[in-house]
Coordinates of C-alpha atoms in Angstrom, one line a residue:
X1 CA -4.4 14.9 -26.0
X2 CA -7.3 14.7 -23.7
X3 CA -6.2 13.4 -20.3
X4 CA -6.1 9.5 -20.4
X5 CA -8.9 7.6 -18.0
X6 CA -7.2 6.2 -14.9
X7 CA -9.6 3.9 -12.9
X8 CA -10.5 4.6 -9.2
X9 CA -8.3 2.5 -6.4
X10 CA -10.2 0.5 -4.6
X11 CA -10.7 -0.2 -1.3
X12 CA -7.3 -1.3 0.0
X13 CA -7.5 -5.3 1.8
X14 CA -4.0 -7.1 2.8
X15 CA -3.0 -9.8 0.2
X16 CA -3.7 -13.5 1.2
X17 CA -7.1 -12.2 2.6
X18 CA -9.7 -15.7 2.0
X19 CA -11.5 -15.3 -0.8
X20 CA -8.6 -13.5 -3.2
X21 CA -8.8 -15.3 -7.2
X22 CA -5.9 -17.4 -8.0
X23 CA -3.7 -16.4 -10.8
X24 CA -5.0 -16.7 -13.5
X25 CA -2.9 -19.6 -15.8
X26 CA -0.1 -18.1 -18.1
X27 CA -0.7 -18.9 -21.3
X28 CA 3.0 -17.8 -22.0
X29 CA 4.4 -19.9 -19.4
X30 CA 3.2 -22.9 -21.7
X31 CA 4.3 -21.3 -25.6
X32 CA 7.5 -20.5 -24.6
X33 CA 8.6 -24.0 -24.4
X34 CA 6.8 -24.6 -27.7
X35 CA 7.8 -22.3 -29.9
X36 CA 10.3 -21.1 -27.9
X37 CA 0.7 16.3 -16.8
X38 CA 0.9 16.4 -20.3
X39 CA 3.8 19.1 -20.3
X40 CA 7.2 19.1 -21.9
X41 CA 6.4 15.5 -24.0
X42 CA 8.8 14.7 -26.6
X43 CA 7.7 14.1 -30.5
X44 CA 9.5 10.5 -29.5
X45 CA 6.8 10.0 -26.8
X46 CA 3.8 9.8 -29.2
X47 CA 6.0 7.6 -31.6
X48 CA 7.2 4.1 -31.6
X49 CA 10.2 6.0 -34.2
X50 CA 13.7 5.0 -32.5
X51 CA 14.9 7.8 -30.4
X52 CA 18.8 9.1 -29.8
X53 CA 20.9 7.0 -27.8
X54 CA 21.4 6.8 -24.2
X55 CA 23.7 8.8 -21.2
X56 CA 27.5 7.4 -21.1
X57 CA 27.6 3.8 -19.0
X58 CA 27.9 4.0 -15.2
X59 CA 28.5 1.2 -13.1
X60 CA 27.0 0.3 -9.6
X61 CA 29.2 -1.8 -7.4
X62 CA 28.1 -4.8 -5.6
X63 CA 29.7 -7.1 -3.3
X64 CA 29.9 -9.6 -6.3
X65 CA 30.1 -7.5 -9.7
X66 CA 28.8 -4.4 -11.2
X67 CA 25.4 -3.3 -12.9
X68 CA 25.1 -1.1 -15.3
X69 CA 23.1 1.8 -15.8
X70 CA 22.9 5.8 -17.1
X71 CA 21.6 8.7 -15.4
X72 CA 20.9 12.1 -17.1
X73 CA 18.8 15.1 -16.0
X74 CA 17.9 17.3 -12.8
X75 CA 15.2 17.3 -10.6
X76 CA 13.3 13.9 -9.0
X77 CA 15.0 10.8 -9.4
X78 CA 13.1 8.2 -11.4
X79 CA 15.0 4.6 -11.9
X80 CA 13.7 2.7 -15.0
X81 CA 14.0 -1.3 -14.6
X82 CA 13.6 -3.8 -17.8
X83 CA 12.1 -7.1 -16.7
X84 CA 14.3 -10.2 -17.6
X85 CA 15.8 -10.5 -20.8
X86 CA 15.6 -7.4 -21.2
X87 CA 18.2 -3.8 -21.6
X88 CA 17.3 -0.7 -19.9
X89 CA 17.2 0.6 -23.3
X90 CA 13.5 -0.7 -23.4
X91 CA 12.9 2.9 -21.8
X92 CA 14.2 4.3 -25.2
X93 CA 11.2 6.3 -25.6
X94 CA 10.3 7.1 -21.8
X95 CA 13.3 8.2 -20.3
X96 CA 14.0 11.5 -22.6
X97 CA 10.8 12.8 -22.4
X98 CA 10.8 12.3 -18.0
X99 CA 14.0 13.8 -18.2
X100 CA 12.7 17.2 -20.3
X101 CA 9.9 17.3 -18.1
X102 CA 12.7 17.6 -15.1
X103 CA 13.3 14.5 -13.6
X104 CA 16.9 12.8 -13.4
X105 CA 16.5 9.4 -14.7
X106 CA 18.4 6.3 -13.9
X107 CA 18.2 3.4 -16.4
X108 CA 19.2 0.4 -15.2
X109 CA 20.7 -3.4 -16.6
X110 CA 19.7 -6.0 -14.2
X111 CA 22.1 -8.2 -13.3
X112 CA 24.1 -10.6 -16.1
X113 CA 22.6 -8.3 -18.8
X114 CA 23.4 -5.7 -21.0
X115 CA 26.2 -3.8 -19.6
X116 CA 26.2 -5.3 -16.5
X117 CA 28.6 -8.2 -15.5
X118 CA 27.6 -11.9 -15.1
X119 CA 30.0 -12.6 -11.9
X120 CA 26.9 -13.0 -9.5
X121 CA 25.7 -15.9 -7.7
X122 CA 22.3 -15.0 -7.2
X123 CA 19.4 -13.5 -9.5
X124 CA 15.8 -12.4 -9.5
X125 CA 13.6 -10.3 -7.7
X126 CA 15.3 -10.3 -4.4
X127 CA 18.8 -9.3 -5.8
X128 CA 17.2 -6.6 -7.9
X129 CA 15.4 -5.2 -5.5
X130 CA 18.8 -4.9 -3.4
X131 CA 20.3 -3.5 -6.5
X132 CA 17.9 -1.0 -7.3
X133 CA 17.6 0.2 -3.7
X134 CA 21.5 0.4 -3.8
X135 CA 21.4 2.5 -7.2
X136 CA 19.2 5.3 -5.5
X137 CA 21.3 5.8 -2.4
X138 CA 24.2 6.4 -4.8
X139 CA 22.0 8.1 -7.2
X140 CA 20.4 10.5 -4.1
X141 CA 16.6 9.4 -3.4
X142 CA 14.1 9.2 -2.9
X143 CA 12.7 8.0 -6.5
X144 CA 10.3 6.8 -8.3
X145 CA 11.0 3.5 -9.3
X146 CA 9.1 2.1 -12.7
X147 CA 9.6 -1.6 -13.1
X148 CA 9.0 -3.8 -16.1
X149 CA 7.3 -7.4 -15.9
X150 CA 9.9 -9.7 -13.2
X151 CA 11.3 -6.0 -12.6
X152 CA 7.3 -4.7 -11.1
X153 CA 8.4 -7.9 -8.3
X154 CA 11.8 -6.1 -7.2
X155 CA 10.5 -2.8 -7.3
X156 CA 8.0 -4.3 -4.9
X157 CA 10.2 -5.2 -2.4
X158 CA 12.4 -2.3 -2.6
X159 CA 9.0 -0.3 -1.9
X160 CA 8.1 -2.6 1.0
X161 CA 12.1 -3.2 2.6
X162 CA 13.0 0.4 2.2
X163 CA 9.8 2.9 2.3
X164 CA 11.9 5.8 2.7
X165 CA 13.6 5.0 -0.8
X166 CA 10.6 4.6 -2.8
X167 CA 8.5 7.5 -3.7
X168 CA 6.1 6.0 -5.9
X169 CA 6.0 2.9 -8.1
X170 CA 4.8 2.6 -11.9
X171 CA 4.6 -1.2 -12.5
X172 CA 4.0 -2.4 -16.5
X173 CA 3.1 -5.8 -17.4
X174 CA 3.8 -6.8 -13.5
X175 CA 4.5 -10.1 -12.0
X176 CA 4.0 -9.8 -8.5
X177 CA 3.3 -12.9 -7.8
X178 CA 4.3 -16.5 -9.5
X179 CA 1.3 -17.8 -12.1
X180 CA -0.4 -20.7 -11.3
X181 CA 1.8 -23.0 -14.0
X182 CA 2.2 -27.5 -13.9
X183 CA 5.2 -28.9 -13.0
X184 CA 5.2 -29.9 -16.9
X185 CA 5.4 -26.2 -18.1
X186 CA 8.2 -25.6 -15.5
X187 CA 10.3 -28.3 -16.8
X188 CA 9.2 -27.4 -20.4
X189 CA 10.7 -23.8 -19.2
X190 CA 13.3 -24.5 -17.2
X191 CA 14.8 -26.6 -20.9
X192 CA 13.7 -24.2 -23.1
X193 CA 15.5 -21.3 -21.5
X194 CA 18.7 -23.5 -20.9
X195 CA 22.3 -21.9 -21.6
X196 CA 22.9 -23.8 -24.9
X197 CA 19.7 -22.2 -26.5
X198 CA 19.0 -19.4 -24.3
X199 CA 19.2 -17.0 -26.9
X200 CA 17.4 -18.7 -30.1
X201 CA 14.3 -19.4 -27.6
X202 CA 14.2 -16.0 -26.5
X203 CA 14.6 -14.8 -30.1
X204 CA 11.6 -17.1 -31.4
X205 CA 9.2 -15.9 -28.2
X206 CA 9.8 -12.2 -28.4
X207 CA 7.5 -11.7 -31.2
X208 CA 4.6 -12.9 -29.2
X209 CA 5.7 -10.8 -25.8
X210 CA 5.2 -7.8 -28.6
X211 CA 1.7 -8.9 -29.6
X212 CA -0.5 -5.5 -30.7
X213 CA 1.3 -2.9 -32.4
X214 CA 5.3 -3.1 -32.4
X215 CA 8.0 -0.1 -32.1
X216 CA 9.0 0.8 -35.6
X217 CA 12.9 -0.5 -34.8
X218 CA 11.3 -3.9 -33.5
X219 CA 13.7 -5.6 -35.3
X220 CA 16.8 -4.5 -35.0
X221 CA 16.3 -3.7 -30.9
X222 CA 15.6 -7.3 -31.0
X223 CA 18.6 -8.5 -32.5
X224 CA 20.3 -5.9 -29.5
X225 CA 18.5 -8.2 -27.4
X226 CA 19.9 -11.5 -28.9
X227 CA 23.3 -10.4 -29.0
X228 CA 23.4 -9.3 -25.3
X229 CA 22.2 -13.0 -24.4
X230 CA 24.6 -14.0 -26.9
X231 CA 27.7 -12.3 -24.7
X232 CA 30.1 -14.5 -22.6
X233 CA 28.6 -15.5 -19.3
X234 CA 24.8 -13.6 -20.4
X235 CA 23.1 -16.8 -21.6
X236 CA 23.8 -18.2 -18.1
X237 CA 23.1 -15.5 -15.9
X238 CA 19.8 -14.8 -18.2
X239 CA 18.7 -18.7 -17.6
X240 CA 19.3 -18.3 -13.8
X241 CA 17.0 -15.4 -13.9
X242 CA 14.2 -16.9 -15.5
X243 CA 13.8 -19.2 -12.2
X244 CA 12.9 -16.5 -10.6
X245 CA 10.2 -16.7 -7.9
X246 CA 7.7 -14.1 -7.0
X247 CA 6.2 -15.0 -4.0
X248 CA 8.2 -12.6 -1.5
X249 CA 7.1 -9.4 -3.7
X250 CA 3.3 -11.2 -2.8
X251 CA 4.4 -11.7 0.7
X252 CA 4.9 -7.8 0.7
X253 CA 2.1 -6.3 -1.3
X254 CA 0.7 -5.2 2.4
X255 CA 3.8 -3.3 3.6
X256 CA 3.9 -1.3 0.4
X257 CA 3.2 2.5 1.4
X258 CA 3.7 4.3 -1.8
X259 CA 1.4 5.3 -4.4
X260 CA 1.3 2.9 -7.0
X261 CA 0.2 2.8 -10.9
X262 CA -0.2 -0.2 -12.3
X263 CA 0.1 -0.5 -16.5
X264 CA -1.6 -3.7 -18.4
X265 CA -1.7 -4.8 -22.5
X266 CA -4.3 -5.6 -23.3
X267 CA -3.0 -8.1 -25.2
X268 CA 0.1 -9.4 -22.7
X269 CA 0.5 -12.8 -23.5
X270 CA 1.7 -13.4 -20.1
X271 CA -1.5 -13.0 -18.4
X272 CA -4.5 -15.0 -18.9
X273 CA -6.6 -12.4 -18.0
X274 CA -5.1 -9.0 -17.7
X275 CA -7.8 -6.7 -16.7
X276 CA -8.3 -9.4 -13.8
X277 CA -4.5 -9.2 -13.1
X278 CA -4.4 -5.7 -12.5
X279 CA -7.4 -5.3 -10.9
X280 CA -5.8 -7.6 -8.3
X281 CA -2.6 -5.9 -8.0
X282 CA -4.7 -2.7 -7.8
X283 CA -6.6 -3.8 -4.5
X284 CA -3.6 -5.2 -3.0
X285 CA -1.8 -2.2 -3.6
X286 CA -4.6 0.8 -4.0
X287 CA -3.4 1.4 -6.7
X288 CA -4.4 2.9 -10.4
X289 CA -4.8 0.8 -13.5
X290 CA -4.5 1.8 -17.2
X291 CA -5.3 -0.3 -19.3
X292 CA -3.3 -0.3 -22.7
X293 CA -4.7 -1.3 -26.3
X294 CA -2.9 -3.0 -29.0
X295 CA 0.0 -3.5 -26.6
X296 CA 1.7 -6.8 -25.3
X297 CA 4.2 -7.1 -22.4
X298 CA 6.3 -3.8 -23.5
X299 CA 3.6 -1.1 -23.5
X300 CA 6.3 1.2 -22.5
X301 CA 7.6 0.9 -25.9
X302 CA 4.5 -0.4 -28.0
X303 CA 2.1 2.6 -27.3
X304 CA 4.4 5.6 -25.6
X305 CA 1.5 7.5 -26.6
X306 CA -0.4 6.3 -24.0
X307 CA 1.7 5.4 -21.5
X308 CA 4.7 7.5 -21.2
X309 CA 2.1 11.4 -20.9
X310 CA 0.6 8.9 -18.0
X311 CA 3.7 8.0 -16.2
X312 CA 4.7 11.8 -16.4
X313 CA 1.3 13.1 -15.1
X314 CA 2.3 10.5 -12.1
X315 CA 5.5 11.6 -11.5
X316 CA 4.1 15.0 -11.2
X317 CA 1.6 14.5 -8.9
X318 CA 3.9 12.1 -6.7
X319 CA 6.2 15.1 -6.6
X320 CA 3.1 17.8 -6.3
X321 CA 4.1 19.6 -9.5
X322 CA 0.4 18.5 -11.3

């Protein structure tokens, strides 16, 4: 495979500088309410084929619960993060090929999902980030911390709070900052992702968030997905979690040190325009974009062919083994 193109960072200016584009309008934010390098690479990497299951559970203990998460491997640390919703088995295809190209890799649940328990009384960006900067202090750091959609916000702030955890970030389908939505759509959101129906929303809007090509177990890692909303106390927790703001990962895109890759679908339904997202997120952060085809939210899992050789060529040159 021929290496992948990576654009240029640009020239790095502070976020909040006059003249920076608004958000572009979620398009997402509005249906959901409707309708509801290149070295050691697994076969599983160039696949969306389901891969072997996951490292035993581990649990992180917080001041108000635990979160769950597996860890497997030797050499750099690398945390995985799934974006809300979501289970850290979203790195299905990612995680074994990082860890035979000798990194240690955390996966983790964020709060009130999967594995992890729903006895917290705050969620979002702010209480992952604490999580996540928690998990590699126990895990031994620094690390590499890739973050998926809300998850891209925490990781963030981890970067921005605690510089000397971070080594680099890898942020997919990122919200770093909260779309420019009506109050309409946020009621038509805040009802939609209510506890009673949590689950059949999320169920019904899924499909969309997978627009482009899909993994070949789409279906039956979505109905993992369902029935982990569908757990006592996870409907709740997940509702909480789609309130969520973004604006203190934007109030830190300046203090972020680390090298950054930012990773985009091309067909994200999240983003009104995509290329103009990350192109944004790329000057605040000097970062590197790839842009992904025939991928939605979840490149990670809709074209591992693309992204997952990228993230390890990134990973190696974070760590000076390119």
């Amino acid at each position: 495979m021929k290496d992948l193109p990576i654009a240029p960072p640009p020239a790095r200016r502070r976020p909040g500088a006059p003249g920076r584009p608004k958000p572009a309008r979620s398009p997402a934010y509005a249906r959901i309410a409707i309708g509801s390098s290149q070295k050691a690479i697994y076969y599983s990497s160039m696949t969306t084929d389901p891969v072997s299951p996951a490292a035993a559970t581990s649990y992180l203990t917080r001041p108000e619960g635990r979160v769950a998460y597996d860890i497997d491997g030797a050499g750099p640390l690398v945390v995985l993060v799934p974006g809300m919703g979501d289970l850290r088995s979203t790195y299905r295809f990612l995680a074994p090929t990082l860890r035979d190209a000798g990194y240690r890799v955390a996966c983790t649940d964020l709060r009130g999902h999967g594995d992890s328990d729903t006895t917290f009384a705050a969620y979002g960006d702010t209480s992952t980030a604490a999580d996540v900067a928690a998990l590699i202090e126990e895990a031994g750091g620094p690390a590499i911390v890739v973050g998926n959609s809300m998850a891209a916000g925490s990781a963030v702030l981890a970067a921005a709070q605690r510089p000397s955890l971070v080594a680099g970030l890898v942020l997919i389908g990122p919200f770093v900052r909260d779309p420019e939505t009506s109050l309409v759509q946020r009621i038509m959101l805040r009802v939609a992702m209510a506890r009673p129906w949590a689950a059949t929303s999320w169920k019904a809007y899924l499909p969309k968030l997978y627009a482009g090509r899909r993994p070949a177990d789409f279906d039956d890692y979505r109905k993992q997905v369902v029935a982990g909303i569908r757990r006592p106390g996870h409907a709740k927790a997940f509702s909480r979690t789609t309130r969520t703001s973004h604006a203190p990962a934007e109030a830190r895109l300046g203090d972020v040190t680390a090298p950054v890759l930012i990773i985009m679908g091309e067909a994200d339904p999240d983003f009104g325009d995509q290329r103009a997202e990350a192109a944004w997120i790329a000057e605040a952060l000097h970062g590197q974009v790839i842009m992904v085809p025939e991928a939605g939210h979840y490149p990670q899992s809709q074209r591992p062919d693309i992204t997952t050789p990228a993230i390890v060529r990134f990973a190696d040159t974070v760590n000076n083994r390119a």
